[in-house]
PDB file of C-alpha atoms in Angstrom:
ATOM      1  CA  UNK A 225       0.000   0.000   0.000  1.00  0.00           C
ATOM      2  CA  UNK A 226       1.909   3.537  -0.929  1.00  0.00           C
ATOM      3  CA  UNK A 227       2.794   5.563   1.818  1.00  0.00           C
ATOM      4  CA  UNK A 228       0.012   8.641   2.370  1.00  0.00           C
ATOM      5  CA  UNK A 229       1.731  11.125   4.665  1.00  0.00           C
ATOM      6  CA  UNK A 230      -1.303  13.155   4.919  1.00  0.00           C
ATOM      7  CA  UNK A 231      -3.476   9.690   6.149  1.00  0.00           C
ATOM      8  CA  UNK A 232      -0.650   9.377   8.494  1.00  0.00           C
ATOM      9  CA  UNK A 233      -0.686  12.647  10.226  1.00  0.00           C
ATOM     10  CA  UNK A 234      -4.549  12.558  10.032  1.00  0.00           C
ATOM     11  CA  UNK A 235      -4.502   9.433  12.466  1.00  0.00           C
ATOM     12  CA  UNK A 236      -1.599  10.884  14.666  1.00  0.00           C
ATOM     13  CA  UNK A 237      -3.706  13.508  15.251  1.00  0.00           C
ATOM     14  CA  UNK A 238      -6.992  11.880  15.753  1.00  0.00           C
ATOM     15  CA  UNK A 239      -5.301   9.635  18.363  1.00  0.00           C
ATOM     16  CA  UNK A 240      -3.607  12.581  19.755  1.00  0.00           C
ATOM     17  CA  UNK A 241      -5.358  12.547  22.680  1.00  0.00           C
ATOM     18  CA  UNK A 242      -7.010  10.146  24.485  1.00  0.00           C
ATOM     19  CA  UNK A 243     -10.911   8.833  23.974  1.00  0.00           C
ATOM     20  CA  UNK A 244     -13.001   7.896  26.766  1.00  0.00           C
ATOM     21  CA  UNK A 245     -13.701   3.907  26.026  1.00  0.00           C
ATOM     22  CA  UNK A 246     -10.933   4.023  23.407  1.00  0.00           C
ATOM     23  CA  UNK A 247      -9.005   1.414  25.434  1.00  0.00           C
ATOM     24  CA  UNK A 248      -6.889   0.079  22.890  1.00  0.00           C
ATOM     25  CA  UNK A 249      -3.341   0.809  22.072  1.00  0.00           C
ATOM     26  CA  UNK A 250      -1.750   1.460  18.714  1.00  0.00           C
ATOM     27  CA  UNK A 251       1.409   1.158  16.789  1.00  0.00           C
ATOM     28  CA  UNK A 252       2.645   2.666  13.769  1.00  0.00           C
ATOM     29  CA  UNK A 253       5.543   0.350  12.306  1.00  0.00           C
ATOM     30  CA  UNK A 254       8.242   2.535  11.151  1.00  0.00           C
ATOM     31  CA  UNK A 255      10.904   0.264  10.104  1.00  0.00           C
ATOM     32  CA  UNK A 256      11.733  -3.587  10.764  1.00  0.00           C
ATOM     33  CA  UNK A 257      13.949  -1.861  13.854  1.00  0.00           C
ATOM     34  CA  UNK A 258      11.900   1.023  15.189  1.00  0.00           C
ATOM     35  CA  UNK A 259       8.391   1.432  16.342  1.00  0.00           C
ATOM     36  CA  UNK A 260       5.845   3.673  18.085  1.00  0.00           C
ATOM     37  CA  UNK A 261       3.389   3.266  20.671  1.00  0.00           C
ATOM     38  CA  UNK A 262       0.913   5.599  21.971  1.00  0.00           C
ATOM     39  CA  UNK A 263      -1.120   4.245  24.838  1.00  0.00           C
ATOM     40  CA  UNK A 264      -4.311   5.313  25.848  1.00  0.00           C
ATOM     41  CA  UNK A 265      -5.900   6.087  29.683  1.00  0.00           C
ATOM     42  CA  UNK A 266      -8.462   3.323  30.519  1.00  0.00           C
ATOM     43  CA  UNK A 267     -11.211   5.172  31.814  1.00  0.00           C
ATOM     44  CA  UNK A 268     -13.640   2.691  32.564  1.00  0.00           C
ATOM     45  CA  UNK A 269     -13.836   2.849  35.848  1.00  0.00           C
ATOM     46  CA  UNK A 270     -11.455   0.010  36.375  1.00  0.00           C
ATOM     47  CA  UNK A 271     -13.424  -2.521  33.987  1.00  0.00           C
ATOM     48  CA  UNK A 272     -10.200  -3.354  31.828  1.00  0.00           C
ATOM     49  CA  UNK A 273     -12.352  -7.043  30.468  1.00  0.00           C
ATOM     50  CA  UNK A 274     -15.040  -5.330  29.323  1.00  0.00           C
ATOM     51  CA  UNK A 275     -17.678  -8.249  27.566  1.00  0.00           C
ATOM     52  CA  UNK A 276     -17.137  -9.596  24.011  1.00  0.00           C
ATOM     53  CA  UNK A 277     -20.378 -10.033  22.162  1.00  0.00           C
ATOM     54  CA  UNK A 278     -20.678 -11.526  18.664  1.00  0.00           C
ATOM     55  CA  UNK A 279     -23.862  -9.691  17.414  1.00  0.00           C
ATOM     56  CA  UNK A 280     -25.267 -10.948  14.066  1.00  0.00           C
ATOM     57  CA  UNK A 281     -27.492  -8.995  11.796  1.00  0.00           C
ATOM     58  CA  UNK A 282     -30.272 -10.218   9.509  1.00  0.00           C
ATOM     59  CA  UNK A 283     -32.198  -9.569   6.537  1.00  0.00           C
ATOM     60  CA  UNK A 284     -30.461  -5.618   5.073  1.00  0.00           C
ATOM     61  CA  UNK A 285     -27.195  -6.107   6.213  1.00  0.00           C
ATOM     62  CA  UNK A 286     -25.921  -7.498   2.331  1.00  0.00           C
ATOM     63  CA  UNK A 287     -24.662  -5.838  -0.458  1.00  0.00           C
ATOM     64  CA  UNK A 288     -23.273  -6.661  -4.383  1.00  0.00           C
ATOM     65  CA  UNK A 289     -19.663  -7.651  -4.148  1.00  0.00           C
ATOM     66  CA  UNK A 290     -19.520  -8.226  -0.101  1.00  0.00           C
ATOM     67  CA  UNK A 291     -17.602 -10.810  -0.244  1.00  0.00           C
ATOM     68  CA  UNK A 292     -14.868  -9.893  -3.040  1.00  0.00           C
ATOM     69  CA  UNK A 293     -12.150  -8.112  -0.525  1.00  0.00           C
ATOM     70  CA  UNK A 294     -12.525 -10.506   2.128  1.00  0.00           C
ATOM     71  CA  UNK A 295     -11.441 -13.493  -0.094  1.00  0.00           C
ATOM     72  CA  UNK A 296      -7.744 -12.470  -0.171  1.00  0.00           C
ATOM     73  CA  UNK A 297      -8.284 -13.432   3.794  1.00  0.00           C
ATOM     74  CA  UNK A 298      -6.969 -17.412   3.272  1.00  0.00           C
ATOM     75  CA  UNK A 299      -9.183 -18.307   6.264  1.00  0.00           C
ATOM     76  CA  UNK A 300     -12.024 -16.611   4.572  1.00  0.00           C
ATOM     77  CA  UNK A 301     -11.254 -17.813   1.427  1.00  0.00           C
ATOM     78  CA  UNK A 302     -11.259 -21.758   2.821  1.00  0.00           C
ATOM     79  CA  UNK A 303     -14.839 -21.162   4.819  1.00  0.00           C
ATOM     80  CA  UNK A 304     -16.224 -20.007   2.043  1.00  0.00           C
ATOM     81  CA  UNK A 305     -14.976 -22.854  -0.471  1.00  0.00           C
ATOM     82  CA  UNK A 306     -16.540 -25.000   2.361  1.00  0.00           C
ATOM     83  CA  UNK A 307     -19.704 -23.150   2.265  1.00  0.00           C
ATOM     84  CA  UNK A 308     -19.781 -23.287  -2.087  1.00  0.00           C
ATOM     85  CA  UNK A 309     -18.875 -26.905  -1.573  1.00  0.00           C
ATOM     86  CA  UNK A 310     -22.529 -27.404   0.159  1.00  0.00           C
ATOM     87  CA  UNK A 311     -24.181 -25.115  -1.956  1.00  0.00           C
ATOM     88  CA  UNK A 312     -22.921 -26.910  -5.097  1.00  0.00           C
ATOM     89  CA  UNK A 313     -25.187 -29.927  -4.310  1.00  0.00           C
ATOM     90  CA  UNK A 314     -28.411 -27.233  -4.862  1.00  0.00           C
ATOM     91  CA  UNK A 315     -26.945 -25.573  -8.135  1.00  0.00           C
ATOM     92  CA  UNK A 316     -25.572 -22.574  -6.051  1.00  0.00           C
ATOM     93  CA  UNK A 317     -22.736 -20.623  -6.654  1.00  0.00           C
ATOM     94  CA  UNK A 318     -22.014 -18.572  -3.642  1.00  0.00           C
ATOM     95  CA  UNK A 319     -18.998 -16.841  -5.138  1.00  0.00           C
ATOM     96  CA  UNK A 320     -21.029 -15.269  -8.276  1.00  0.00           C
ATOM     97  CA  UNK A 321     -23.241 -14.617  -5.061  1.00  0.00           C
ATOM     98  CA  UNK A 322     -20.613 -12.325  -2.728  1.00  0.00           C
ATOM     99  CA  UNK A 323     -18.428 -11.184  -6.052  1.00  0.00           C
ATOM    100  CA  UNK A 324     -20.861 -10.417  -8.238  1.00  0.00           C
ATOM    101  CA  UNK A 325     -20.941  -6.726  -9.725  1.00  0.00           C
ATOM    102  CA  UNK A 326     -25.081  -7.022 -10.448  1.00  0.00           C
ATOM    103  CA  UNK A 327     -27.013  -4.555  -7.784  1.00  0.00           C
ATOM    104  CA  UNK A 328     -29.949  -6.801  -8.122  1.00  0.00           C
ATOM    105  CA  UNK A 329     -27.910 -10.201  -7.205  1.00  0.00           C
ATOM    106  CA  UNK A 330     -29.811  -9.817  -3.700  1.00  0.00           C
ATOM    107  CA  UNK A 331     -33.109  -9.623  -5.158  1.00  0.00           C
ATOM    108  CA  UNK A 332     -33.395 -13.218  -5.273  1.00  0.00           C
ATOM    109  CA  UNK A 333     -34.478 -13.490  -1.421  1.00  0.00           C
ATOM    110  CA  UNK A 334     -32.547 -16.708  -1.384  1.00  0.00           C
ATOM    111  CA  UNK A 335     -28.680 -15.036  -2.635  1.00  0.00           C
ATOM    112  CA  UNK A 336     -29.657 -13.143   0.240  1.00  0.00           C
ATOM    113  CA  UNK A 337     -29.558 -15.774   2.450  1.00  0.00           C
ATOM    114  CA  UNK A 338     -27.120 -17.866   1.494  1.00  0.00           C
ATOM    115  CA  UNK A 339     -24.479 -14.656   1.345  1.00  0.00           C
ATOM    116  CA  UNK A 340     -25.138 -13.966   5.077  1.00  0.00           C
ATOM    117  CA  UNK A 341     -24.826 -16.443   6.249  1.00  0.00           C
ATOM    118  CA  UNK A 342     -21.789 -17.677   4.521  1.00  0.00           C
ATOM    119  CA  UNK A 343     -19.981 -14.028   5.676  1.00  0.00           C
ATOM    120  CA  UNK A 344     -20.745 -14.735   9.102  1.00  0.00           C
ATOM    121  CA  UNK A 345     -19.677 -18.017   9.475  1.00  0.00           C
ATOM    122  CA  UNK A 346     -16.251 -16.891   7.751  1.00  0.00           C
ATOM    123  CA  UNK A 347     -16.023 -14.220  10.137  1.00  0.00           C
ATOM    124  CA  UNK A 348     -16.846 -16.324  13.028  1.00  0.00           C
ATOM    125  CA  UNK A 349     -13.628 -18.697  11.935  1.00  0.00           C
ATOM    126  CA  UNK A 350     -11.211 -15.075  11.346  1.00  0.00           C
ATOM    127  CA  UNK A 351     -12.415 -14.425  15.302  1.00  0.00           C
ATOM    128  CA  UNK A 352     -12.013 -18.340  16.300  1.00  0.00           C
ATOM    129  CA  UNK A 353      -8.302 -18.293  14.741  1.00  0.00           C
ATOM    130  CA  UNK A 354      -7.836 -15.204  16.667  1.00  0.00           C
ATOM    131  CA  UNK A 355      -8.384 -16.658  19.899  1.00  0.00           C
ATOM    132  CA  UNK A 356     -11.249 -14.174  20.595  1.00  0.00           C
ATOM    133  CA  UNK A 357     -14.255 -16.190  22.706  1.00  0.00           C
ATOM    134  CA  UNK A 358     -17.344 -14.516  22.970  1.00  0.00           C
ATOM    135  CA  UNK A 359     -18.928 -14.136  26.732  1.00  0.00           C
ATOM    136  CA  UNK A 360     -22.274 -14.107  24.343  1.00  0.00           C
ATOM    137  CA  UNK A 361     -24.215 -14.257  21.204  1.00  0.00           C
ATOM    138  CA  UNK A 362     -27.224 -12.658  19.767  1.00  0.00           C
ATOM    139  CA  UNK A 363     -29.140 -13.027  16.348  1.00  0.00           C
ATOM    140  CA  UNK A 364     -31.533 -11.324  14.533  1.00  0.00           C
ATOM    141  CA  UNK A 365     -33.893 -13.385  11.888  1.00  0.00           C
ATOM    142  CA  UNK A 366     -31.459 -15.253  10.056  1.00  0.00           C
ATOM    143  CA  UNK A 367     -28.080 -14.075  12.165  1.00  0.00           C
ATOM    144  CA  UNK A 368     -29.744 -16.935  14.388  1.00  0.00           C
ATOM    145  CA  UNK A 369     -28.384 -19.377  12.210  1.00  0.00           C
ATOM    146  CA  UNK A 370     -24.952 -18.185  12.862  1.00  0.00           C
ATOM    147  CA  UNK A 371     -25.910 -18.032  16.152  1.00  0.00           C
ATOM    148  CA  UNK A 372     -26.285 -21.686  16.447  1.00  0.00           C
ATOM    149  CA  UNK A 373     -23.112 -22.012  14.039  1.00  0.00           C
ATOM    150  CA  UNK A 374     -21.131 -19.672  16.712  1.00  0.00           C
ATOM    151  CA  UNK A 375     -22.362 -21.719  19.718  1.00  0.00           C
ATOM    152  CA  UNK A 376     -21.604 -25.325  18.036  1.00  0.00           C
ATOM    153  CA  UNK A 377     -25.502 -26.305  17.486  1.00  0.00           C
ATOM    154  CA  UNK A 378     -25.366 -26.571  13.811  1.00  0.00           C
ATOM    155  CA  UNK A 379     -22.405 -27.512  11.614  1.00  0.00           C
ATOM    156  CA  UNK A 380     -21.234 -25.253   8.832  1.00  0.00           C
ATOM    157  CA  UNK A 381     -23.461 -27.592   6.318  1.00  0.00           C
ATOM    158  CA  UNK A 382     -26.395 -27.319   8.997  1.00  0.00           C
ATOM    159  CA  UNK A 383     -26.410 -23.655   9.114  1.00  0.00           C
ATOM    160  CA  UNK A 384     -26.251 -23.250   5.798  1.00  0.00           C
ATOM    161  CA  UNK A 385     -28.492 -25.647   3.860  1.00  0.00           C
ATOM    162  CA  UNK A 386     -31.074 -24.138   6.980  1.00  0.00           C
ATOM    163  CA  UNK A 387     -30.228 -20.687   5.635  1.00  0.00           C
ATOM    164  CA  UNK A 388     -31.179 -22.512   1.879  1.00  0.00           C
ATOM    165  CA  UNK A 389     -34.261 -23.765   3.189  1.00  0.00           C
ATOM    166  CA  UNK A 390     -35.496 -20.087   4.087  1.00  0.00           C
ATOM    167  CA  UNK A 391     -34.883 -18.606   1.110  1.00  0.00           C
ATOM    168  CA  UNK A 392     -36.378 -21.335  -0.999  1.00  0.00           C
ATOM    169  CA  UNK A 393     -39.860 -21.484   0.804  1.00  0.00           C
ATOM    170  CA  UNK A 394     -39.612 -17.512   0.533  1.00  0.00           C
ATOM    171  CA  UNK A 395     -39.732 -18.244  -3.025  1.00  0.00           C
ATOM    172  CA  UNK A 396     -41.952 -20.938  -3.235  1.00  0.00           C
ATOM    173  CA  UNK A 397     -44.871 -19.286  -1.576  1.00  0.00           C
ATOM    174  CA  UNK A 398     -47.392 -17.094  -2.782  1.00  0.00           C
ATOM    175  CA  UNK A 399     -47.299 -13.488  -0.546  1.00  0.00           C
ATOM    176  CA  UNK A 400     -48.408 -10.615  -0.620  1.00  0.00           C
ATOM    177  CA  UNK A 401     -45.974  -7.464  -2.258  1.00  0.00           C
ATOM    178  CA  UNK A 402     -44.250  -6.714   1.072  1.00  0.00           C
ATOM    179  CA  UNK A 403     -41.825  -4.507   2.347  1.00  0.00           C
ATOM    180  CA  UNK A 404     -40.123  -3.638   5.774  1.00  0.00           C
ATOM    181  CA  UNK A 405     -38.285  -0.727   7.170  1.00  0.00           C
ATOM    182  CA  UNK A 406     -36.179   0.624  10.184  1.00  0.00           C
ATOM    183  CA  UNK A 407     -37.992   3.357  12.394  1.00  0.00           C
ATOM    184  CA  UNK A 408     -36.252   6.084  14.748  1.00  0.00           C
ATOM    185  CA  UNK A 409     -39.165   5.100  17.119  1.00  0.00           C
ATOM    186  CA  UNK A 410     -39.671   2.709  19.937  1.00  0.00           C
ATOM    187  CA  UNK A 411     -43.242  -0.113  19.740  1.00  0.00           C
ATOM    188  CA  UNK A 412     -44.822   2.003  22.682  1.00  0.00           C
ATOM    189  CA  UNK A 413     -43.690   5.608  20.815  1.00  0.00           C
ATOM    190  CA  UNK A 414     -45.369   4.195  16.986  1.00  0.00           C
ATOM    191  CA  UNK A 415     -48.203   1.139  17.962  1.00  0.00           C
ATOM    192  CA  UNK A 416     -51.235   3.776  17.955  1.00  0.00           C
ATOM    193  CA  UNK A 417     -49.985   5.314  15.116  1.00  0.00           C
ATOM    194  CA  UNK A 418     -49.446   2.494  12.332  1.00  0.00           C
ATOM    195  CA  UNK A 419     -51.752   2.042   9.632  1.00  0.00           C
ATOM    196  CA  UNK A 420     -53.774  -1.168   9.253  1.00  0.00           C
ATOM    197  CA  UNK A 421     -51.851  -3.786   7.820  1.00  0.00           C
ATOM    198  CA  UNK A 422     -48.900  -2.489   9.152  1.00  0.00           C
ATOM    199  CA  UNK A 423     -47.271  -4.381  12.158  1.00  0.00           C
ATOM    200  CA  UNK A 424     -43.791  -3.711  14.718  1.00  0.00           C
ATOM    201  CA  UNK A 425     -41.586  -6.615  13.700  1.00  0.00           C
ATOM    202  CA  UNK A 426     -39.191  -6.283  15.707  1.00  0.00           C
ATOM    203  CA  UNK A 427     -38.855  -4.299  18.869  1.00  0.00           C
ATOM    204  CA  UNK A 428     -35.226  -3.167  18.453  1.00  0.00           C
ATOM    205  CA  UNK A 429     -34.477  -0.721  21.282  1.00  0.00           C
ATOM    206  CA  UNK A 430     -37.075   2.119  23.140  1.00  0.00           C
ATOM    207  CA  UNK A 431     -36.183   4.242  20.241  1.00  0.00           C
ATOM    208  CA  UNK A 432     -36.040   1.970  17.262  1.00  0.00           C
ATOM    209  CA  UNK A 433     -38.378  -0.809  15.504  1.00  0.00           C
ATOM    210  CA  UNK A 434     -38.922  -2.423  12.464  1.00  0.00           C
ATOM    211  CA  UNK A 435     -42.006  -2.448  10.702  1.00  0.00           C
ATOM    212  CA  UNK A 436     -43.001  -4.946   8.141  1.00  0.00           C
ATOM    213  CA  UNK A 437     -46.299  -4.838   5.917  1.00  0.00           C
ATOM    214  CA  UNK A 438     -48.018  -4.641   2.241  1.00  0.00           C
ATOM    215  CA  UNK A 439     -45.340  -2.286   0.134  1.00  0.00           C
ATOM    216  CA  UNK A 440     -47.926   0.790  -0.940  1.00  0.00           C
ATOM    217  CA  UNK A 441     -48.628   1.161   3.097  1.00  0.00           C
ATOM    218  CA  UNK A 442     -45.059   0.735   4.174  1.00  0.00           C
ATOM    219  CA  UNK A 443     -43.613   3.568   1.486  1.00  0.00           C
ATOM    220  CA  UNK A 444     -46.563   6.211   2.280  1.00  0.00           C
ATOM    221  CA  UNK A 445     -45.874   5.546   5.841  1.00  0.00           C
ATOM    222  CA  UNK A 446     -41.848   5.937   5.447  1.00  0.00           C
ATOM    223  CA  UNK A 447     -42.458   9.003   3.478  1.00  0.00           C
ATOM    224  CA  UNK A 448     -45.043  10.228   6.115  1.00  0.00           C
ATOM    225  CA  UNK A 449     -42.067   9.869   9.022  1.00  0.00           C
ATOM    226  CA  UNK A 450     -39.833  11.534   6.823  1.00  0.00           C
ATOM    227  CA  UNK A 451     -41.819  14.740   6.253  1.00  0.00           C
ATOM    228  CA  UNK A 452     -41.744  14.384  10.206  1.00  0.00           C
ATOM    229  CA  UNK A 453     -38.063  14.485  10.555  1.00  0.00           C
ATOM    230  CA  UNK A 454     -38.083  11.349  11.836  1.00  0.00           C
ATOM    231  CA  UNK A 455     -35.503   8.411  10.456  1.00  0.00           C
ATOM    232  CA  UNK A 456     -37.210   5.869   8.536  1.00  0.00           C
ATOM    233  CA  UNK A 457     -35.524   3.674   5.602  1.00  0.00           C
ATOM    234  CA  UNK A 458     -36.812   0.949   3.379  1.00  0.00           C
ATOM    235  CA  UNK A 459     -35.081  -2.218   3.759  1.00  0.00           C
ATOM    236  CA  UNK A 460     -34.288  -4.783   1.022  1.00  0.00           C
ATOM    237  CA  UNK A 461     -36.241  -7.861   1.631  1.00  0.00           C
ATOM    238  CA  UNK A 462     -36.978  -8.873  -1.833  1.00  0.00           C
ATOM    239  CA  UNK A 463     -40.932  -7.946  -1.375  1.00  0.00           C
ATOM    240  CA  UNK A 464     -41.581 -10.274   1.234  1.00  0.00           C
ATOM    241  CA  UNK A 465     -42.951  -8.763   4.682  1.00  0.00           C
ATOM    242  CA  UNK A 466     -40.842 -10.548   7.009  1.00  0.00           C
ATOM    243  CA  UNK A 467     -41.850 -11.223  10.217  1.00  0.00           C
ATOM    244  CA  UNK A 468     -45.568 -10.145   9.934  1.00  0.00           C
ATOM    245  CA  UNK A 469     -48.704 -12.279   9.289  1.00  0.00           C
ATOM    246  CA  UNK A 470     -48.293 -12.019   5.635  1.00  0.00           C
ATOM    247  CA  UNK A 471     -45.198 -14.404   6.085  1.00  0.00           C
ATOM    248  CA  UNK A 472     -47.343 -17.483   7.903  1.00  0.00           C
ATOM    249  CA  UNK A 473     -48.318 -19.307   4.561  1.00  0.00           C
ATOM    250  CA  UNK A 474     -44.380 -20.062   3.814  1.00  0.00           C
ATOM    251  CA  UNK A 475     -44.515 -22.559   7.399  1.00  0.00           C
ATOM    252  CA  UNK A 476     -45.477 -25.950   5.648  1.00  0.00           C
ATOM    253  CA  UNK A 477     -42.549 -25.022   2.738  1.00  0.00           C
ATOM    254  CA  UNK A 478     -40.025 -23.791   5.488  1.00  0.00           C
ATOM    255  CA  UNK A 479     -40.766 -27.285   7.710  1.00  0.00           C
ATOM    256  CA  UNK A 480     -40.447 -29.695   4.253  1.00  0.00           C
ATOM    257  CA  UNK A 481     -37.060 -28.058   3.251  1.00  0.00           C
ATOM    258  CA  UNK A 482     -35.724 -28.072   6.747  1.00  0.00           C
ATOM    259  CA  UNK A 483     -36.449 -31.653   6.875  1.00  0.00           C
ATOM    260  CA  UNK A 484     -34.059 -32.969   4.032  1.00  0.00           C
ATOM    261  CA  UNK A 485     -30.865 -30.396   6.191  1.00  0.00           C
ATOM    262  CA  UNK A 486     -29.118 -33.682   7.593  1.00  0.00           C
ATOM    263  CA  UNK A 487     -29.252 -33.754  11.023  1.00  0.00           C
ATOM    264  CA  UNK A 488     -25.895 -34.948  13.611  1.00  0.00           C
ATOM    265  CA  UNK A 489     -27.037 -37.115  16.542  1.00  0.00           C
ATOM    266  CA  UNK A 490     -24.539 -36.839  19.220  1.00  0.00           C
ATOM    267  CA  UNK A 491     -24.583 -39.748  21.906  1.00  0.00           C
ATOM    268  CA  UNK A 492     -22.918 -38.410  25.379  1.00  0.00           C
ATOM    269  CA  UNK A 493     -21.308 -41.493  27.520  1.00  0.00           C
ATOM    270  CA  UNK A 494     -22.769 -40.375  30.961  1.00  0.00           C
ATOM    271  CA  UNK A 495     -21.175 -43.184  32.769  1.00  0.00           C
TER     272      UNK A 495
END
C-alpha cells in the first residue's frame, strides 16, 4: 500500500489525545527496527475485560460484491470454499453470489440468504483463529443461524443448507408485495400510530423498531415519518414482509425443506 503522509498525520492527530472507552493501544511500524506506541488512559472505571459479544445482523445487512475483498483473507477464502462446496449440491454458486458486480444479485431473497450467512460463518472462523471467545451471542432473523453455528448447534453444512431452506420457501410461496423498514421510534412511541396492515416486527431498542407490511402502506408511511423528521428507511427484503402475518403461509414449505438439512445425533457417555 503507498505511503500517504497526509493519512498518516490525520490518524496521529486523531489519536492525539485520548478517547473515553478508546481502550486500545496502537502502533505505527516505522521500520523492521523502530516502532511507536501511543497508549491510551483506561477510563472505565477500572473494567479493563469489558464483555465480548458476537452480534449478528439479519435480513439488510448485504450488499453486491460483499464478499470480493474478504477473499484475499486465506481463512475466509477456505470457509467459504466450504460453504460453495454445500451449496454446489443445490446448483448454487455462492462466489457469483458475494463477487458479483449485479445490484440486483440480492433480489433473489434466497442469494440473500445464502451470502449472510456464509460471511458470518467466515467471520466467526477469522475471530475463532484469533483466539477471541465470545462471553455471548445474539441473532436477529437469520443471524440466528450463525448463532447456532457460533455456539456449536449446527455444523457449517447445517447452518447453511437451513439458511437454503429459508430462502427457498420464501420463493416458493405465494405473498403478498411486502416490504419492511427501520424506524427512529420505539413499539410504545409508533403502535397507535401504524396504519392497518402495518405491524412492529421487531422491537429493536425504546427508540427503534422495524415495521413490516403490504409495500404501498409501508412507502406512504416511510415518506409520512420523513416529512416528520423522523428516520425511517426501506429495507431490502426482496418484497416479502418478514416477520408479519403475511409471512405465515411459507410454514409448511419452510418445515419440508428443513427436513431434508441432515441432522448430527450426538450420543454423550454419561457413565
Amino acid at each position: 500500500m503507498p505511503f500517504n503522509a497526509e493519512f498518516i498525520s490525520l490518524v496521529n492527530d486523531a489519536f492525539g489525545t485520548d478517547m473515553p472507552y478508546h481502550v486500545f493501544r496502537g502502533y505505527t511500524i516505522i521500520s523492521s527496527e523502530t516502532y511507536h506506541e501511543r497508549k491510551t488512559s483506561f477510563d472505565t472505571k477500572g473494567n479493563k475485560n469489558r464483555p465480548i459479544w458476537f452480534l449478528f445482523s439479519g435480513m439488510g445487512s448485504q450488499w453486491n460484491t460483499m464478499g470480493r475483498g474478504l477473499l484475499d483473507l486465506p481463512i475466509i477464502a477456505e470457509t467459504v470454499e466450504k460453504c460453495h462446496q454445500v451449496l454446489q449440491t443445490k446448483g448454487v454458486d455462492i462466489y457469483h453470489i458475494l463477487t458479483s458486480e449485479d445490484p440486483t444479485v440480492f433480489d433473489n431473497i434466497m442469494h440473500s440468504f445464502v451470502g449472510i450467512i456464509t460471511i458470518q460463518i467466515a467471520l466467526v472462523e477469522v475471530l475463532k483463529a484469533l483466539g477471541i471467545k465470545p462471553d455471548g451471542i445474539i441473532g436477529h432473523s437469520v443471524g440466528e443461524n450463525a448463532c447456532a453455528y457460533a455456539d456449536g448447534c449446527l455444523t457449517l453444512e447445517q447452518a447453511v443448507l437451513s439458511s437454503y431452506a429459508r430462502g427457498m420457501a420464501s420463493i416458493e410461496t405465494k405473498t403478498i408485495r411486502g416490504m419492511m423498514a427501520a424506524i427512529g421510534k420505539g413499539y410504545n412511541e409508533i403502535k397507535d400510530t401504524l396504519p392497518e396492515g402495518i405491524e412492529v416486527a421487531c422491537h429493536n431498542s425504546s427508540t427503534s423498531c422495524t415495521l413490516s407490511g403490504p409495500t404501498d402502506d409501508v412507502e406512504k408511511f416511510v415518506k409520512q415519518l420523513q416529512d416528520q423528521k423522523i428516520f425511517a428507511r426501506a429495507v431490502n427484503v426482496a418484497n416479502i414482509a418478514y416477520h408479519s402475518k403475511h409471512i405465515a403461509p411459507a410454514a409448511p414449505n419452510l418445515l419440508r425443506r428443513l427436513r431434508e438439512v441432515p441432522i448430527q445425533i450426538i450420543i454423550y457417555d454419561l457413565n
